[in-house]
Coordinates of C-alpha atoms in Angstrom, one line a residue:
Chain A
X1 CA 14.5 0.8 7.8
X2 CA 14.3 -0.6 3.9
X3 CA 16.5 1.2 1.5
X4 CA 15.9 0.4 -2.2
X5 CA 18.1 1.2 -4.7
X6 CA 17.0 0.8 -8.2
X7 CA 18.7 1.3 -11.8
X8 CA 19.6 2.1 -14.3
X9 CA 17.7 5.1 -14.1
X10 CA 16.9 5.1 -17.5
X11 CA 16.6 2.6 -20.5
X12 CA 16.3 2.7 -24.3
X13 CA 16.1 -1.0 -26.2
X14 CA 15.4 -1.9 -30.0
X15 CA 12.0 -3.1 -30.3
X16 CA 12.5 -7.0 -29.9
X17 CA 15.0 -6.7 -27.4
X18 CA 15.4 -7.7 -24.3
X19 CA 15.0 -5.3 -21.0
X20 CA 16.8 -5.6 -17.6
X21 CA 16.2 -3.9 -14.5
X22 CA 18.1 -4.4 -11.2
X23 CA 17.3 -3.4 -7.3
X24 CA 18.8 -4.4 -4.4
X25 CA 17.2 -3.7 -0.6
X26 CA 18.6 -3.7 2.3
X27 CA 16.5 -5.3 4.8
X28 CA 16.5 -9.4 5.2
X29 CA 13.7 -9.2 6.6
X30 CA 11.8 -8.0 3.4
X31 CA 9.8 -10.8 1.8
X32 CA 7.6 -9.2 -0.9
X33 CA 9.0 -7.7 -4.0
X34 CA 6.4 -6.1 -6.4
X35 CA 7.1 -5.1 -10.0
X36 CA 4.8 -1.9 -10.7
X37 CA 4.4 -0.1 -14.3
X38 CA 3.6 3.4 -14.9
X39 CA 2.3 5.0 -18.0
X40 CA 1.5 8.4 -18.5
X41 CA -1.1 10.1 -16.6
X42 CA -1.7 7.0 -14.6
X43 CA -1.0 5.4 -11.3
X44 CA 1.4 2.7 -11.1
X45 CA -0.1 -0.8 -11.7
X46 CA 1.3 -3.9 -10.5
X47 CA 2.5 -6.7 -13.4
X48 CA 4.5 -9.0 -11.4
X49 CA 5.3 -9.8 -7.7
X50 CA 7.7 -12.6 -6.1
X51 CA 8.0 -13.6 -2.4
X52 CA 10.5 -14.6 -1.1
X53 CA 9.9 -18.4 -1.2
X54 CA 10.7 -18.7 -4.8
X55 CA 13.9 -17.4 -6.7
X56 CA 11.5 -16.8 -10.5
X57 CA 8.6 -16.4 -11.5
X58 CA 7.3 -15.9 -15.3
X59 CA 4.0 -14.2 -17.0
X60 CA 4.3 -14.2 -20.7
X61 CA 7.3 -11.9 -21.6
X62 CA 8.0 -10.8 -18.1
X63 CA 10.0 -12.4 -15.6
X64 CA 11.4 -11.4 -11.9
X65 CA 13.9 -13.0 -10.1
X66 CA 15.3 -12.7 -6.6
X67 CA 18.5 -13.3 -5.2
X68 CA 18.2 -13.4 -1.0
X69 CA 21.5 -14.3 0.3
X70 CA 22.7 -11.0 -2.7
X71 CA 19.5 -8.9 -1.6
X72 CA 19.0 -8.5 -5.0
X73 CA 16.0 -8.9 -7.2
X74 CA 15.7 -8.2 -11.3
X75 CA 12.5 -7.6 -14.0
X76 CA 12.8 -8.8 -17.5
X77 CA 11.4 -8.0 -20.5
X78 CA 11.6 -9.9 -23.6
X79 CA 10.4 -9.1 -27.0
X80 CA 9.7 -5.8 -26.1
X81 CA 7.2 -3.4 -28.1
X82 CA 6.3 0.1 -28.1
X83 CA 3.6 -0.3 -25.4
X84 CA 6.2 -1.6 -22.9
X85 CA 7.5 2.1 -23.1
X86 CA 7.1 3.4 -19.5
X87 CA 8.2 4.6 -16.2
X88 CA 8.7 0.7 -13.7
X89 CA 9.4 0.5 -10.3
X90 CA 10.4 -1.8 -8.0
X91 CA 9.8 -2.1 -4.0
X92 CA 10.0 -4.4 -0.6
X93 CA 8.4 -5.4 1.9
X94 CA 8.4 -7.1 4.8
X95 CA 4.8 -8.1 5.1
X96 CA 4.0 -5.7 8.3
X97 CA 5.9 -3.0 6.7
X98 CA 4.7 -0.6 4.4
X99 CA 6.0 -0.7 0.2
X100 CA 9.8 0.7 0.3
X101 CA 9.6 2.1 -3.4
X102 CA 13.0 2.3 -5.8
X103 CA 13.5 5.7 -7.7
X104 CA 12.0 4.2 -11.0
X105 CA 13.3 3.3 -14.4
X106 CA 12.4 4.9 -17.7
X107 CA 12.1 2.6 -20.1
X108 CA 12.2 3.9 -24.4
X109 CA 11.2 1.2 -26.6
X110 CA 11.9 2.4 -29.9
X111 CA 10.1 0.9 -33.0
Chain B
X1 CA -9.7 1.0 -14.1
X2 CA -8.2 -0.5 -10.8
X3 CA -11.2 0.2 -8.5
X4 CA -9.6 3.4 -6.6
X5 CA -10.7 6.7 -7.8
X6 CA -9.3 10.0 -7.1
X7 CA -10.7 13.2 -7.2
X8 CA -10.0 15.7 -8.3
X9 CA -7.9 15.0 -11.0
X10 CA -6.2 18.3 -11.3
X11 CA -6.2 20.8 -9.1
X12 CA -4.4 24.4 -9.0
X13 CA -4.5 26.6 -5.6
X14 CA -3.0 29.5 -4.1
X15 CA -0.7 29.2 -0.9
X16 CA -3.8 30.3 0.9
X17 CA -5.8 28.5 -0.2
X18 CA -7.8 25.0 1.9
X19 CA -8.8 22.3 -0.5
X20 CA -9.4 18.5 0.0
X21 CA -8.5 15.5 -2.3
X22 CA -10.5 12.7 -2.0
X23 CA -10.1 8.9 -2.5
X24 CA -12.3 6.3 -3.0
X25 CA -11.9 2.6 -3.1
X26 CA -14.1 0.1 -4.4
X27 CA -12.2 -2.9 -3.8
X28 CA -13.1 -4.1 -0.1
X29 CA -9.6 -3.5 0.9
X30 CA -9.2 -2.3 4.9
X31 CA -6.1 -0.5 4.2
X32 CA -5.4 2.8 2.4
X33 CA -2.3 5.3 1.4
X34 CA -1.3 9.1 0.1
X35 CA 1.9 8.9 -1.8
X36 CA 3.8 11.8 -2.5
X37 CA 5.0 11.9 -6.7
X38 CA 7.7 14.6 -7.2
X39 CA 9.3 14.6 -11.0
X40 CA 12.9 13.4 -9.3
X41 CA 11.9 11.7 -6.5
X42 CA 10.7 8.2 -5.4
X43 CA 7.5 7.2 -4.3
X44 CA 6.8 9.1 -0.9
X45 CA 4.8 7.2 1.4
X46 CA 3.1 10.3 3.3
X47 CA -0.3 8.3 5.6
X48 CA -0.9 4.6 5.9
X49 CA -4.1 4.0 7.4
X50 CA -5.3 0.5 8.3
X51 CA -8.7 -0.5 9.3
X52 CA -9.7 3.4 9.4
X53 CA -6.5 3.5 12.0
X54 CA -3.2 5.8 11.0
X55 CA -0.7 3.8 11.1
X56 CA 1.7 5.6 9.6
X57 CA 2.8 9.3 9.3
X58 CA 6.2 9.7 7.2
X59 CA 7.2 13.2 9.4
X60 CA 4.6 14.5 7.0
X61 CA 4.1 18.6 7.5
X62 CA 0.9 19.5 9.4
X63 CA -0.1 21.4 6.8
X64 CA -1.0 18.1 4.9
X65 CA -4.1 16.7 7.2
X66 CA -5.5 13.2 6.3
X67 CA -8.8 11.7 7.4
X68 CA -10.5 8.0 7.0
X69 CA -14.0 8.2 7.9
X70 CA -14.3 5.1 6.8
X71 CA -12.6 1.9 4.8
X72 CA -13.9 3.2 1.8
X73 CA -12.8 6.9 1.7
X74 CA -9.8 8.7 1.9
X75 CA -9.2 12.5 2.7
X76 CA -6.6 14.9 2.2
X77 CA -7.0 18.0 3.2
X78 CA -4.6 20.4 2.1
X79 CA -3.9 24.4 4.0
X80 CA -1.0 26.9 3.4
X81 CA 1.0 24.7 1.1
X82 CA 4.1 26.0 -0.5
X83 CA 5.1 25.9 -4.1
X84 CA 7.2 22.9 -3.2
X85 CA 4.0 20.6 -2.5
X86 CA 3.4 20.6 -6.2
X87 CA 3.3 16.8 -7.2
X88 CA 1.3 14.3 -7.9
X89 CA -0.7 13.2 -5.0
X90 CA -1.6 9.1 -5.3
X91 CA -3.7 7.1 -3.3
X92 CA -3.7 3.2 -3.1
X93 CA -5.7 0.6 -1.1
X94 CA -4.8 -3.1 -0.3
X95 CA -5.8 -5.8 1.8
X96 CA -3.7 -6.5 5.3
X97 CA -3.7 -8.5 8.1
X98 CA -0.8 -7.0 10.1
X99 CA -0.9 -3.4 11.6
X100 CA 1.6 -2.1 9.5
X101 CA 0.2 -2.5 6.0
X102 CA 2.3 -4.2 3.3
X103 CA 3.0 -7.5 2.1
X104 CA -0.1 -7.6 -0.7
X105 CA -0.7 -6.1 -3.6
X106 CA -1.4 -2.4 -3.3
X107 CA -3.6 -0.6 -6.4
X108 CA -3.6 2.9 -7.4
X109 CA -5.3 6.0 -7.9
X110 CA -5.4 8.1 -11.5
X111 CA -3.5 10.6 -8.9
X112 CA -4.4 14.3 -8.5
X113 CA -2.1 16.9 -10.3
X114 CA -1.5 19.5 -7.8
X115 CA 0.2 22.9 -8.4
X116 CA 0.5 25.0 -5.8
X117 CA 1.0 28.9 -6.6

């Protein structure tokens, strides 16, 4: 089955900085990668998703890409403020496959 | 809000105890989940259940039972746990077309804070 291996485990920027997060899967068959956020006392919330037909894709200050033939997909963060301070994980898919979650990365922005 | 509610938000029970959490989607979705939320751990799929069919059962311990009456609603009922089982119980909803669930978009629960005594 999927195997998703996620890091670094945790993260502390500058505000301002820039944030990288990196996970890699296991299955080629996977063709749904979803960026989710979790803040304190919530669920996790989805803020960006790329399929495998596309390499990047953008929303304001956060980006995602994917590398196939590497298995290997990233989240950025640019500018980043205060509120961007939480737990993120990433997962796969293969479409009739459930979500294959990574670990999670806690992210510290610090003002 | 995300359209899925969970309830109850905390909940603290004795190893004898039988209680039920209960999810609730609002969102039209045919496909809901119980994820398991352990301080060090990943996300733990635990039930999949797909057009009110299980789909999915992670080698989860009997004494975790789930029911889906319905698209809507999501039960987990919960007998003899062990101290262990304390987590954070999260439920999501999506919408699929395959058996399997996965592929879209799925959107959480608040989660349920159990502690298990």
């Amino acid at each position: 089955g999927e195997n998703v291996e996620q890091h670094p485990s945790t993260l502390s920027v500058q505000e301002g900085d820039s944030a990288v997060i990196k996970c890699t899967y296991s299955d080629s068959a996977s063709n749904y990668f979803p960026w989710y956020k979790q803040e304190l006392g919530k669920g996790p919330q989805l803020i960006i998703d790329i399929r495998s037909n596309v390499g990047e894709k953008k929303d304001q200050r956060i980006a995602v890409t994917l590398n196939k033939t590497a298995k290997h997909f990233s989240l950025h963060i640019t500018e980043t403020q205060p509120e961007d301070s939480a737990v993120y994980f990433c997962a796969a898919s293969s479409g009739n496959t459930p979500l294959v979650f990574g670990k999670g990365t806690r992210l510290s922005v610090i003002a | 809000e995300t359209g899925v509610t969970q309830t109850p938000r905390h909940l603290v029970m004795g190893m004898t105890n039988k209680k039920s959490l209960k999810c609730e989607q609002h969102l039209g979705h045919n496909a809901m989940y119980w994820y398991k939320q352990s301080a060090k751990k990943p996300l733990e799929l635990m039930f999949v259940y797909n057009f009110k069919e299980q789909t999915e059962n992670n080698s989860v311990p009997s004494r975790f039972s789930p029911e889906c009456p319905n698209s809507s609603h999501l039960f987990l009922h919960l007998h003899t746990l062990q101290p262990e089982d304390s987590a954070l119980y999260l439920c999501a909803s999506s919408q699929d077309n395959q058996a399997g669930g996965g592929g879209n978009e799925q959107f959480f629960g608040p989660g349920t804070r159990l502690t298990v005594l």
